[in-house]
PDB file of C-alpha atoms in Angstrom:
ATOM      1  CA  MET A 655      50.543   7.098  50.164  1.00  0.00           C
ATOM      2  CA  ASN A 656      47.071   8.618  50.401  1.00  0.00           C
ATOM      3  CA  LYS A 657      48.283  11.426  48.222  1.00  0.00           C
ATOM      4  CA  GLY A 658      49.606   8.922  45.719  1.00  0.00           C
ATOM      5  CA  PHE A 659      46.413   6.947  45.841  1.00  0.00           C
ATOM      6  CA  PHE A 660      44.377  10.123  45.384  1.00  0.00           C
ATOM      7  CA  SER A 661      46.444  11.102  42.361  1.00  0.00           C
ATOM      8  CA  PHE A 662      46.072   7.639  40.855  1.00  0.00           C
ATOM      9  CA  ARG A 663      42.311   7.692  41.433  1.00  0.00           C
ATOM     10  CA  THR A 664      42.037  11.156  39.917  1.00  0.00           C
ATOM     11  CA  PHE A 665      44.045  10.079  36.915  1.00  0.00           C
ATOM     12  CA  PHE A 666      41.930   6.940  36.463  1.00  0.00           C
ATOM     13  CA  THR A 667      38.662   8.888  36.802  1.00  0.00           C
ATOM     14  CA  THR A 668      39.804  11.533  34.333  1.00  0.00           C
ATOM     15  CA  ALA A 669      40.958   8.935  31.841  1.00  0.00           C
ATOM     16  CA  LEU A 670      37.666   7.059  32.152  1.00  0.00           C
ATOM     17  CA  LEU A 671      35.712  10.281  31.690  1.00  0.00           C
ATOM     18  CA  ILE A 672      37.705  11.134  28.571  1.00  0.00           C
ATOM     19  CA  CYS A 673      37.040   7.660  27.166  1.00  0.00           C
ATOM     20  CA  VAL A 674      33.302   7.965  27.865  1.00  0.00           C
ATOM     21  CA  ILE A 675      33.129  11.433  26.292  1.00  0.00           C
ATOM     22  CA  THR A 676      35.135  10.277  23.273  1.00  0.00           C
ATOM     23  CA  LEU A 677      32.906   7.240  22.863  1.00  0.00           C
ATOM     24  CA  PHE A 678      29.790   9.402  23.185  1.00  0.00           C
ATOM     25  CA  TYR A 679      30.849  11.827  20.472  1.00  0.00           C
ATOM     26  CA  SER A 680      32.072   8.988  18.325  1.00  0.00           C
ATOM     27  CA  CYS A 681      28.653   7.354  18.497  1.00  0.00           C
ATOM     28  CA  LYS A 682      26.957  10.661  17.858  1.00  0.00           C
ATOM     29  CA  LYS A 683      29.135  11.320  14.865  1.00  0.00           C
ATOM     30  CA  ASP A 684      28.598   7.821  13.526  1.00  0.00           C
ATOM     31  CA  GLY A 685      24.852   8.228  14.094  1.00  0.00           C
ATOM     32  CA  GLU A 686      24.811  11.377  12.025  1.00  0.00           C
ATOM     33  CA  LEU A 687      26.623   9.628   9.202  1.00  0.00           C
ATOM     34  CA  MET A 688      24.288   6.650   9.196  1.00  0.00           C
ATOM     35  CA  LYS A 689      21.156   7.314   7.125  1.00  0.00           C
ATOM     36  CA  ALA A 690      18.416   4.813   6.394  1.00  0.00           C
ATOM     37  CA  THR A 691      18.236   3.940   2.701  1.00  0.00           C
ATOM     38  CA  GLU A 692      14.959   5.030   1.129  1.00  0.00           C
ATOM     39  CA  VAL A 693      13.376   2.605  -1.303  1.00  0.00           C
ATOM     40  CA  VAL A 694      10.758   2.948  -4.022  1.00  0.00           C
ATOM     41  CA  ASN A 695       8.536   0.188  -5.361  1.00  0.00           C
ATOM     42  CA  ILE A 696       8.759   0.384  -9.151  1.00  0.00           C
ATOM     43  CA  SER A 697       6.078  -1.390 -11.190  1.00  0.00           C
ATOM     44  CA  ILE A 698       6.361  -1.278 -14.974  1.00  0.00           C
ATOM     45  CA  THR A 699       4.104  -2.820 -17.600  1.00  0.00           C
ATOM     46  CA  SER A 700       5.018  -3.250 -21.271  1.00  0.00           C
ATOM     47  CA  PHE A 701       2.617  -2.900 -24.204  1.00  0.00           C
ATOM     48  CA  SER A 702       3.908  -3.094 -27.760  1.00  0.00           C
ATOM     49  CA  THR A 703       2.433  -3.421 -31.223  1.00  0.00           C
ATOM     50  CA  ASP A 704       5.255  -5.937 -31.766  1.00  0.00           C
ATOM     51  CA  ALA A 705       4.189  -9.104 -29.954  1.00  0.00           C
ATOM     52  CA  ALA A 706       7.800 -10.369 -29.838  1.00  0.00           C
ATOM     53  CA  ALA A 707       9.254  -7.212 -28.291  1.00  0.00           C
ATOM     54  CA  ALA A 708      11.086  -7.525 -24.965  1.00  0.00           C
ATOM     55  CA  PHE A 709      12.910  -4.964 -22.874  1.00  0.00           C
ATOM     56  CA  ALA A 710      15.409  -4.744 -20.036  1.00  0.00           C
ATOM     57  CA  VAL A 711      14.535  -2.249 -17.292  1.00  0.00           C
ATOM     58  CA  VAL A 712      17.188  -0.712 -15.037  1.00  0.00           C
ATOM     59  CA  VAL A 713      16.360   1.791 -12.279  1.00  0.00           C
ATOM     60  CA  ASN A 714      19.161   3.502 -10.369  1.00  0.00           C
ATOM     61  CA  ASP A 715      21.615   0.840 -11.624  1.00  0.00           C
ATOM     62  CA  ASP A 716      19.354  -1.922 -10.269  1.00  0.00           C
ATOM     63  CA  VAL A 717      17.930  -4.411 -12.790  1.00  0.00           C
ATOM     64  CA  VAL A 718      14.158  -4.534 -12.377  1.00  0.00           C
ATOM     65  CA  GLU A 719      13.666  -6.982 -15.266  1.00  0.00           C
ATOM     66  CA  ASP A 720      15.949  -8.183 -18.057  1.00  0.00           C
ATOM     67  CA  SER A 721      13.219  -9.584 -20.325  1.00  0.00           C
ATOM     68  CA  LEU A 722       9.947  -7.681 -20.004  1.00  0.00           C
ATOM     69  CA  TYR A 723       7.695  -9.057 -22.742  1.00  0.00           C
ATOM     70  CA  ASN A 724       4.539  -7.597 -24.232  1.00  0.00           C
ATOM     71  CA  GLY A 725       1.723  -7.470 -21.707  1.00  0.00           C
ATOM     72  CA  GLY A 726       4.032  -8.378 -18.824  1.00  0.00           C
ATOM     73  CA  THR A 727       4.534  -6.489 -15.563  1.00  0.00           C
ATOM     74  CA  ALA A 728       7.666  -6.342 -13.422  1.00  0.00           C
ATOM     75  CA  SER A 729       7.927  -4.924  -9.899  1.00  0.00           C
ATOM     76  CA  LYS A 730      10.875  -4.419  -7.585  1.00  0.00           C
ATOM     77  CA  LEU A 731      11.979  -2.417  -4.562  1.00  0.00           C
ATOM     78  CA  VAL A 732      15.016  -0.340  -5.494  1.00  0.00           C
ATOM     79  CA  ALA A 733      17.132   2.139  -3.579  1.00  0.00           C
ATOM     80  CA  LYS A 734      15.807   5.652  -4.109  1.00  0.00           C
ATOM     81  CA  ALA A 735      18.145   8.407  -5.250  1.00  0.00           C
ATOM     82  CA  GLU A 736      18.006  11.724  -3.421  1.00  0.00           C
ATOM     83  CA  SER A 737      16.466  13.659  -6.298  1.00  0.00           C
ATOM     84  CA  MET A 738      15.669  12.168  -9.708  1.00  0.00           C
ATOM     85  CA  GLN A 739      15.343   8.444 -10.355  1.00  0.00           C
ATOM     86  CA  HIS A 740      17.460   7.220 -13.276  1.00  0.00           C
ATOM     87  CA  ILE A 741      15.679   4.830 -15.650  1.00  0.00           C
ATOM     88  CA  ILE A 742      17.247   2.972 -18.564  1.00  0.00           C
ATOM     89  CA  ILE A 743      15.254   0.845 -21.015  1.00  0.00           C
ATOM     90  CA  LYS A 744      17.183  -1.474 -23.328  1.00  0.00           C
ATOM     91  CA  ASP A 745      16.245  -3.838 -26.115  1.00  0.00           C
ATOM     92  CA  HIS A 746      16.442  -7.299 -24.575  1.00  0.00           C
ATOM     93  CA  PHE A 747      17.874  -8.863 -27.716  1.00  0.00           C
ATOM     94  CA  THR A 748      20.388  -6.227 -28.891  1.00  0.00           C
ATOM     95  CA  ASP A 749      21.166  -4.460 -25.583  1.00  0.00           C
ATOM     96  CA  ALA A 750      20.636  -1.147 -27.395  1.00  0.00           C
ATOM     97  CA  VAL A 751      19.610   1.714 -25.097  1.00  0.00           C
ATOM     98  CA  LEU A 752      16.125   2.886 -26.095  1.00  0.00           C
ATOM     99  CA  ILE A 753      15.335   5.216 -23.190  1.00  0.00           C
ATOM    100  CA  ASP A 754      17.747   6.939 -20.811  1.00  0.00           C
ATOM    101  CA  THR A 755      15.879   9.379 -18.630  1.00  0.00           C
ATOM    102  CA  SER A 756      15.381  10.664 -15.087  1.00  0.00           C
ATOM    103  CA  ILE A 757      11.988  11.144 -13.461  1.00  0.00           C
ATOM    104  CA  THR A 758      10.697  12.479 -10.164  1.00  0.00           C
ATOM    105  CA  ILE A 759       8.920  10.018  -7.885  1.00  0.00           C
ATOM    106  CA  PRO A 760       7.665  11.916  -4.825  1.00  0.00           C
ATOM    107  CA  GLY A 761       6.275   8.900  -2.969  1.00  0.00           C
ATOM    108  CA  LYS A 762       7.366   5.350  -2.294  1.00  0.00           C
ATOM    109  CA  THR A 763       5.574   3.716  -5.253  1.00  0.00           C
ATOM    110  CA  ALA A 764       5.481   4.300  -8.985  1.00  0.00           C
ATOM    111  CA  SER A 765       3.396   2.613 -11.680  1.00  0.00           C
ATOM    112  CA  LEU A 766       4.881   3.120 -15.135  1.00  0.00           C
ATOM    113  CA  THR A 767       3.792   1.963 -18.569  1.00  0.00           C
ATOM    114  CA  LEU A 768       6.208   1.246 -21.398  1.00  0.00           C
ATOM    115  CA  LEU A 769       4.489   1.814 -24.731  1.00  0.00           C
ATOM    116  CA  GLN A 770       5.827   0.902 -28.152  1.00  0.00           C
ATOM    117  CA  LEU A 771       3.193   2.306 -30.480  1.00  0.00           C
ATOM    118  CA  ASN A 772       5.117   1.551 -33.642  1.00  0.00           C
ATOM    119  CA  ALA A 773       7.191  -1.607 -34.052  1.00  0.00           C
ATOM    120  CA  ASP A 774       9.880   0.392 -35.870  1.00  0.00           C
ATOM    121  CA  SER A 775      10.147   3.169 -33.279  1.00  0.00           C
ATOM    122  CA  ASP A 776      11.523   3.382 -29.753  1.00  0.00           C
ATOM    123  CA  PRO A 777       9.090   2.922 -26.862  1.00  0.00           C
ATOM    124  CA  ILE A 778       7.906   5.752 -24.654  1.00  0.00           C
ATOM    125  CA  LEU A 779       7.514   5.765 -20.882  1.00  0.00           C
ATOM    126  CA  VAL A 780       4.361   7.157 -19.306  1.00  0.00           C
ATOM    127  CA  GLY A 781       2.957   7.283 -15.809  1.00  0.00           C
ATOM    128  CA  GLN A 782      -0.115   5.146 -15.313  1.00  0.00           C
ATOM    129  CA  THR A 783      -2.998   7.044 -13.808  1.00  0.00           C
ATOM    130  CA  GLU A 784      -4.496   5.692 -10.598  1.00  0.00           C
ATOM    131  CA  GLU A 785      -7.625   7.837 -10.644  1.00  0.00           C
ATOM    132  CA  ASP A 786     -10.994   6.155 -10.260  1.00  0.00           C
ATOM    133  CA  ILE A 787     -12.520   5.731 -13.725  1.00  0.00           C
ATOM    134  CA  PRO A 788     -16.334   5.754 -13.632  1.00  0.00           C
ATOM    135  CA  GLU A 789     -18.323   2.843 -14.998  1.00  0.00           C
ATOM    136  CA  ASN A 790     -18.943   2.980 -18.773  1.00  0.00           C
ATOM    137  CA  HIS A 791     -16.048   5.382 -19.254  1.00  0.00           C
ATOM    138  CA  ARG A 792     -12.509   4.986 -20.545  1.00  0.00           C
ATOM    139  CA  LEU A 793      -9.295   6.967 -20.818  1.00  0.00           C
ATOM    140  CA  GLN A 794      -8.612   7.568 -24.500  1.00  0.00           C
ATOM    141  CA  ALA A 795      -5.436   8.839 -26.166  1.00  0.00           C
ATOM    142  CA  ILE A 796      -4.596   9.499 -29.825  1.00  0.00           C
ATOM    143  CA  TYR A 797      -1.373   8.884 -31.754  1.00  0.00           C
ATOM    144  CA  TYR A 798      -0.415   9.309 -35.411  1.00  0.00           C
ATOM    145  CA  THR A 799       2.653   9.375 -37.646  1.00  0.00           C
ATOM    146  CA  ASN A 800       0.925   9.646 -41.029  1.00  0.00           C
ATOM    147  CA  ASP A 801       2.706  12.031 -43.421  1.00  0.00           C
ATOM    148  CA  ILE A 802      -0.452  13.020 -45.294  1.00  0.00           C
ATOM    149  CA  LEU A 803      -1.772  14.715 -42.168  1.00  0.00           C
ATOM    150  CA  PRO A 804      -0.306  18.016 -40.887  1.00  0.00           C
ATOM    151  CA  ASP A 805       2.432  18.103 -38.237  1.00  0.00           C
ATOM    152  CA  SER A 806      -0.274  18.858 -35.654  1.00  0.00           C
ATOM    153  CA  ILE A 807      -4.010  18.296 -35.646  1.00  0.00           C
ATOM    154  CA  GLY A 808      -6.924  18.870 -33.327  1.00  0.00           C
ATOM    155  CA  PHE A 809      -9.301  16.008 -32.734  1.00  0.00           C
ATOM    156  CA  GLN A 810     -12.856  15.493 -31.543  1.00  0.00           C
ATOM    157  CA  VAL A 811     -14.870  12.399 -30.644  1.00  0.00           C
ATOM    158  CA  TYR A 812     -18.662  12.532 -30.848  1.00  0.00           C
ATOM    159  CA  GLY A 813     -21.483  10.396 -29.532  1.00  0.00           C
ATOM    160  CA  VAL A 814     -24.470  10.640 -31.901  1.00  0.00           C
ATOM    161  CA  HIS A 815     -27.957   9.525 -30.919  1.00  0.00           C
ATOM    162  CA  TYR A 816     -30.535   8.525 -33.549  1.00  0.00           C
ATOM    163  CA  ASP A 817     -34.149   7.442 -33.294  1.00  0.00           C
ATOM    164  CA  PRO A 818     -33.929   3.620 -33.623  1.00  0.00           C
ATOM    165  CA  ASN A 819     -37.089   3.528 -35.771  1.00  0.00           C
ATOM    166  CA  THR A 820     -36.772   6.533 -38.067  1.00  0.00           C
ATOM    167  CA  PHE A 821     -33.009   7.078 -37.758  1.00  0.00           C
ATOM    168  CA  GLU A 822     -33.733  10.745 -37.216  1.00  0.00           C
ATOM    169  CA  LEU A 823     -30.938  12.651 -35.510  1.00  0.00           C
ATOM    170  CA  LEU A 824     -31.745  13.221 -31.840  1.00  0.00           C
ATOM    171  CA  GLU A 825     -28.572  14.526 -30.245  1.00  0.00           C
ATOM    172  CA  VAL A 826     -24.843  15.024 -30.790  1.00  0.00           C
ATOM    173  CA  ASP A 827     -22.537  14.900 -27.766  1.00  0.00           C
ATOM    174  CA  THR A 828     -18.954  16.108 -28.043  1.00  0.00           C
ATOM    175  CA  LEU A 829     -17.290  13.512 -25.838  1.00  0.00           C
ATOM    176  CA  ALA A 830     -13.670  14.668 -26.051  1.00  0.00           C
ATOM    177  CA  THR A 831     -11.717  17.529 -27.608  1.00  0.00           C
ATOM    178  CA  TYR A 832      -7.955  17.390 -28.149  1.00  0.00           C
ATOM    179  CA  PRO A 833      -6.929  20.940 -29.147  1.00  0.00           C
ATOM    180  CA  LYS A 834      -3.494  19.922 -30.429  1.00  0.00           C
ATOM    181  CA  ILE A 835      -1.890  16.539 -31.057  1.00  0.00           C
ATOM    182  CA  LYS A 836       1.651  16.532 -32.452  1.00  0.00           C
ATOM    183  CA  LYS A 837       2.673  13.980 -35.034  1.00  0.00           C
ATOM    184  CA  GLY A 838       4.591  11.145 -33.392  1.00  0.00           C
ATOM    185  CA  VAL A 839       3.690  12.314 -29.857  1.00  0.00           C
ATOM    186  CA  LEU A 840       1.113  10.535 -27.737  1.00  0.00           C
ATOM    187  CA  SER A 841      -1.762  12.823 -26.792  1.00  0.00           C
ATOM    188  CA  GLU A 842      -3.032  13.191 -23.266  1.00  0.00           C
ATOM    189  CA  PHE A 843      -5.523  10.612 -22.017  1.00  0.00           C
ATOM    190  CA  MET A 844      -9.035  12.003 -21.843  1.00  0.00           C
ATOM    191  CA  LEU A 845     -12.021  10.519 -20.043  1.00  0.00           C
ATOM    192  CA  ILE A 846     -14.847   9.700 -22.463  1.00  0.00           C
ATOM    193  CA  GLU A 847     -18.155   7.888 -22.296  1.00  0.00           C
ATOM    194  CA  ASP A 848     -17.794   4.209 -23.130  1.00  0.00           C
ATOM    195  CA  ASN A 849     -20.988   2.570 -24.354  1.00  0.00           C
ATOM    196  CA  SER A 850     -20.300  -0.015 -27.040  1.00  0.00           C
ATOM    197  CA  ASP A 851     -23.960  -0.669 -27.926  1.00  0.00           C
ATOM    198  CA  PRO A 852     -24.472   0.923 -31.378  1.00  0.00           C
ATOM    199  CA  SER A 853     -28.251   0.872 -30.947  1.00  0.00           C
ATOM    200  CA  ILE A 854     -27.846   3.502 -28.225  1.00  0.00           C
ATOM    201  CA  VAL A 855     -25.146   5.764 -29.630  1.00  0.00           C
ATOM    202  CA  TYR A 856     -22.825   5.905 -32.649  1.00  0.00           C
ATOM    203  CA  TYR A 857     -19.307   7.211 -32.315  1.00  0.00           C
ATOM    204  CA  PHE A 858     -17.650   9.428 -34.908  1.00  0.00           C
ATOM    205  CA  PHE A 859     -14.437  11.410 -34.979  1.00  0.00           C
ATOM    206  CA  GLN A 860     -13.265  14.535 -36.750  1.00  0.00           C
ATOM    207  CA  PRO A 861      -9.707  15.878 -37.193  1.00  0.00           C
ATOM    208  CA  LEU A 862      -9.450  19.631 -36.704  1.00  0.00           C
ATOM    209  CA  ASP A 863      -7.265  22.474 -37.842  1.00  0.00           C
ATOM    210  CA  VAL A 864      -5.201  23.443 -34.780  1.00  0.00           C
ATOM    211  CA  ASN A 865      -5.513  27.173 -35.518  1.00  0.00           C
ATOM    212  CA  THR A 866      -9.229  27.445 -36.241  1.00  0.00           C
ATOM    213  CA  GLN A 867     -10.451  24.337 -34.354  1.00  0.00           C
ATOM    214  CA  GLN A 868     -12.675  23.720 -37.356  1.00  0.00           C
ATOM    215  CA  ALA A 869     -12.892  20.547 -39.413  1.00  0.00           C
ATOM    216  CA  LEU A 870      -9.673  19.756 -41.255  1.00  0.00           C
ATOM    217  CA  PRO A 871     -10.349  20.592 -44.922  1.00  0.00           C
ATOM    218  CA  ASN A 872     -10.037  18.244 -47.900  1.00  0.00           C
ATOM    219  CA  GLN A 873     -11.511  15.210 -46.162  1.00  0.00           C
ATOM    220  CA  ALA A 874     -13.233  12.687 -48.378  1.00  0.00           C
ATOM    221  CA  VAL A 875     -15.962  12.046 -45.797  1.00  0.00           C
ATOM    222  CA  PRO A 876     -16.402  14.969 -43.382  1.00  0.00           C
ATOM    223  CA  PHE A 877     -18.546  14.562 -40.296  1.00  0.00           C
ATOM    224  CA  ASP A 878     -22.222  15.275 -41.027  1.00  0.00           C
ATOM    225  CA  PRO A 879     -24.422  13.663 -38.368  1.00  0.00           C
ATOM    226  CA  VAL A 880     -27.714  14.752 -39.968  1.00  0.00           C
ATOM    227  CA  ASN A 881     -26.957  12.588 -42.994  1.00  0.00           C
ATOM    228  CA  TYR A 882     -25.138   9.888 -41.006  1.00  0.00           C
ATOM    229  CA  SER A 883     -21.886  10.792 -42.729  1.00  0.00           C
ATOM    230  CA  GLY A 884     -18.387  10.696 -41.335  1.00  0.00           C
ATOM    231  CA  VAL A 885     -15.825   8.218 -40.056  1.00  0.00           C
ATOM    232  CA  LEU A 886     -16.772   5.913 -37.214  1.00  0.00           C
ATOM    233  CA  PHE A 887     -14.547   5.826 -34.149  1.00  0.00           C
ATOM    234  CA  PRO A 888     -13.893   2.256 -32.896  1.00  0.00           C
ATOM    235  CA  ILE A 889     -15.249   1.970 -29.382  1.00  0.00           C
ATOM    236  CA  GLU A 890     -15.365  -1.803 -28.816  1.00  0.00           C
ATOM    237  CA  SER A 891     -13.805  -3.144 -25.630  1.00  0.00           C
ATOM    238  CA  GLY A 892     -10.349  -4.667 -25.458  1.00  0.00           C
ATOM    239  CA  ALA A 893      -9.482  -8.351 -25.388  1.00  0.00           C
ATOM    240  CA  THR A 894     -10.273  -8.873 -21.704  1.00  0.00           C
ATOM    241  CA  GLY A 895     -13.127  -6.403 -21.421  1.00  0.00           C
ATOM    242  CA  THR A 896     -11.525  -4.836 -18.349  1.00  0.00           C
ATOM    243  CA  GLU A 897      -9.150  -2.419 -20.085  1.00  0.00           C
ATOM    244  CA  LYS A 898      -9.527   1.251 -19.171  1.00  0.00           C
ATOM    245  CA  HIS A 899      -6.696   2.816 -21.215  1.00  0.00           C
ATOM    246  CA  TYR A 900      -7.082   2.967 -25.003  1.00  0.00           C
ATOM    247  CA  ILE A 901      -4.757   4.358 -27.657  1.00  0.00           C
ATOM    248  CA  ASN A 902      -5.965   4.802 -31.232  1.00  0.00           C
ATOM    249  CA  ASP A 903      -3.923   5.454 -34.337  1.00  0.00           C
ATOM    250  CA  ILE A 904      -5.069   7.931 -36.998  1.00  0.00           C
ATOM    251  CA  SER A 905      -4.067   7.267 -40.588  1.00  0.00           C
ATOM    252  CA  ALA A 906      -4.905   8.788 -43.960  1.00  0.00           C
ATOM    253  CA  THR A 907      -4.715   7.680 -47.590  1.00  0.00           C
ATOM    254  CA  GLY A 908      -4.602   9.891 -50.648  1.00  0.00           C
ATOM    255  CA  SER A 909      -2.836  13.247 -50.569  1.00  0.00           C
ATOM    256  CA  PRO A 910      -2.881  16.372 -48.386  1.00  0.00           C
ATOM    257  CA  GLU A 911      -5.192  17.936 -50.981  1.00  0.00           C
ATOM    258  CA  PHE A 912      -7.787  15.145 -50.723  1.00  0.00           C
ATOM    259  CA  PHE A 913      -7.639  12.248 -48.301  1.00  0.00           C
ATOM    260  CA  ASP A 914      -9.629   9.532 -46.624  1.00  0.00           C
ATOM    261  CA  ILE A 915      -9.038   9.009 -42.919  1.00  0.00           C
ATOM    262  CA  THR A 916      -9.444   6.063 -40.577  1.00  0.00           C
ATOM    263  CA  SER A 917      -8.792   5.129 -36.961  1.00  0.00           C
ATOM    264  CA  ILE A 918      -7.715   1.774 -35.564  1.00  0.00           C
ATOM    265  CA  ARG A 919      -6.971   0.527 -32.058  1.00  0.00           C
ATOM    266  CA  LEU A 920      -3.273   0.334 -31.330  1.00  0.00           C
ATOM    267  CA  ILE A 921      -3.234  -0.802 -27.715  1.00  0.00           C
ATOM    268  CA  SER A 922      -5.641  -1.201 -24.825  1.00  0.00           C
ATOM    269  CA  TYR A 923      -4.724  -2.051 -21.249  1.00  0.00           C
TER     270      TYR A 923
END
C-alpha cells in the first residue's frame, strides 16, 4: 500500500510539475508575443489660398480629421507603424486623393502643415519647424509658377538703410539668399530680419540667374539701391501679428525678353 501510495504521489507530483512548467513557458511565449502599441501624436494645420478648401486627413488608416478647413488644426493619437507612417490627404468634398505618402517620424509627436499655395493645385505637406525664432525675425519661403520666369531662379532679399533726412544710401544688408528655387516647388524657409518700420529699413528683392548668381537679365526695374530703384519686398506682419512663417509668390508680366516682376504674400502662419 505504501508502494502504491508512493507511486500515486510521484505521479501526482510529476503531473503537477509538468503543468507548472507548461504554464510557465506558455506565459513566457505569450509575453514575447504581446507588444505594447506605440502611438504618435499627429498635429496638422491647414493653410490654403482657397478659403473654402477642406481636407480629410488619414494616418495609418486612422481618420485624424474628415473636414480640416483653412486655418484649422487637428490633433490625434494614432497607432505608430514600425517604420514609415502612411499619410493620405483627400478633398473633403470630392473624396479625391490629393496626397498619398509615407514619412518618418522618429519621436512620439509630429507637427505638420498642409499648404495649398494655388487654389487650382494639390496641397503639399511640410514639417513645421519648432526652432526658437528670435524677436524681429521670421522664416520666409518663396514660391512661383509664373511661365515668364525660368524653370529655376535664384533669389535675394535686401534690407536697405537710408539717411531719413537726405535719403542718402547708408547700408545694404543681404538678408537672405536662395541659390535655386524650382518653379512650382516651395523653397526652403530662411530666417530673415523682420522690421516692418520703413523709416528704419526698406526691403527689396532681386531674382537671380541660377548659374551666375547675378541679377536675372531683362528686368524692367533692376535693383539699384543708390537710386532707390528696384521692387519692394512686402514685409508687413500677418493678420494676427504673431505669424512666424511667411510664403511669398513671385510673378512677372511681359515676356521673357522684358518683364516686370512683383511679389505678394500668399500665406502667413
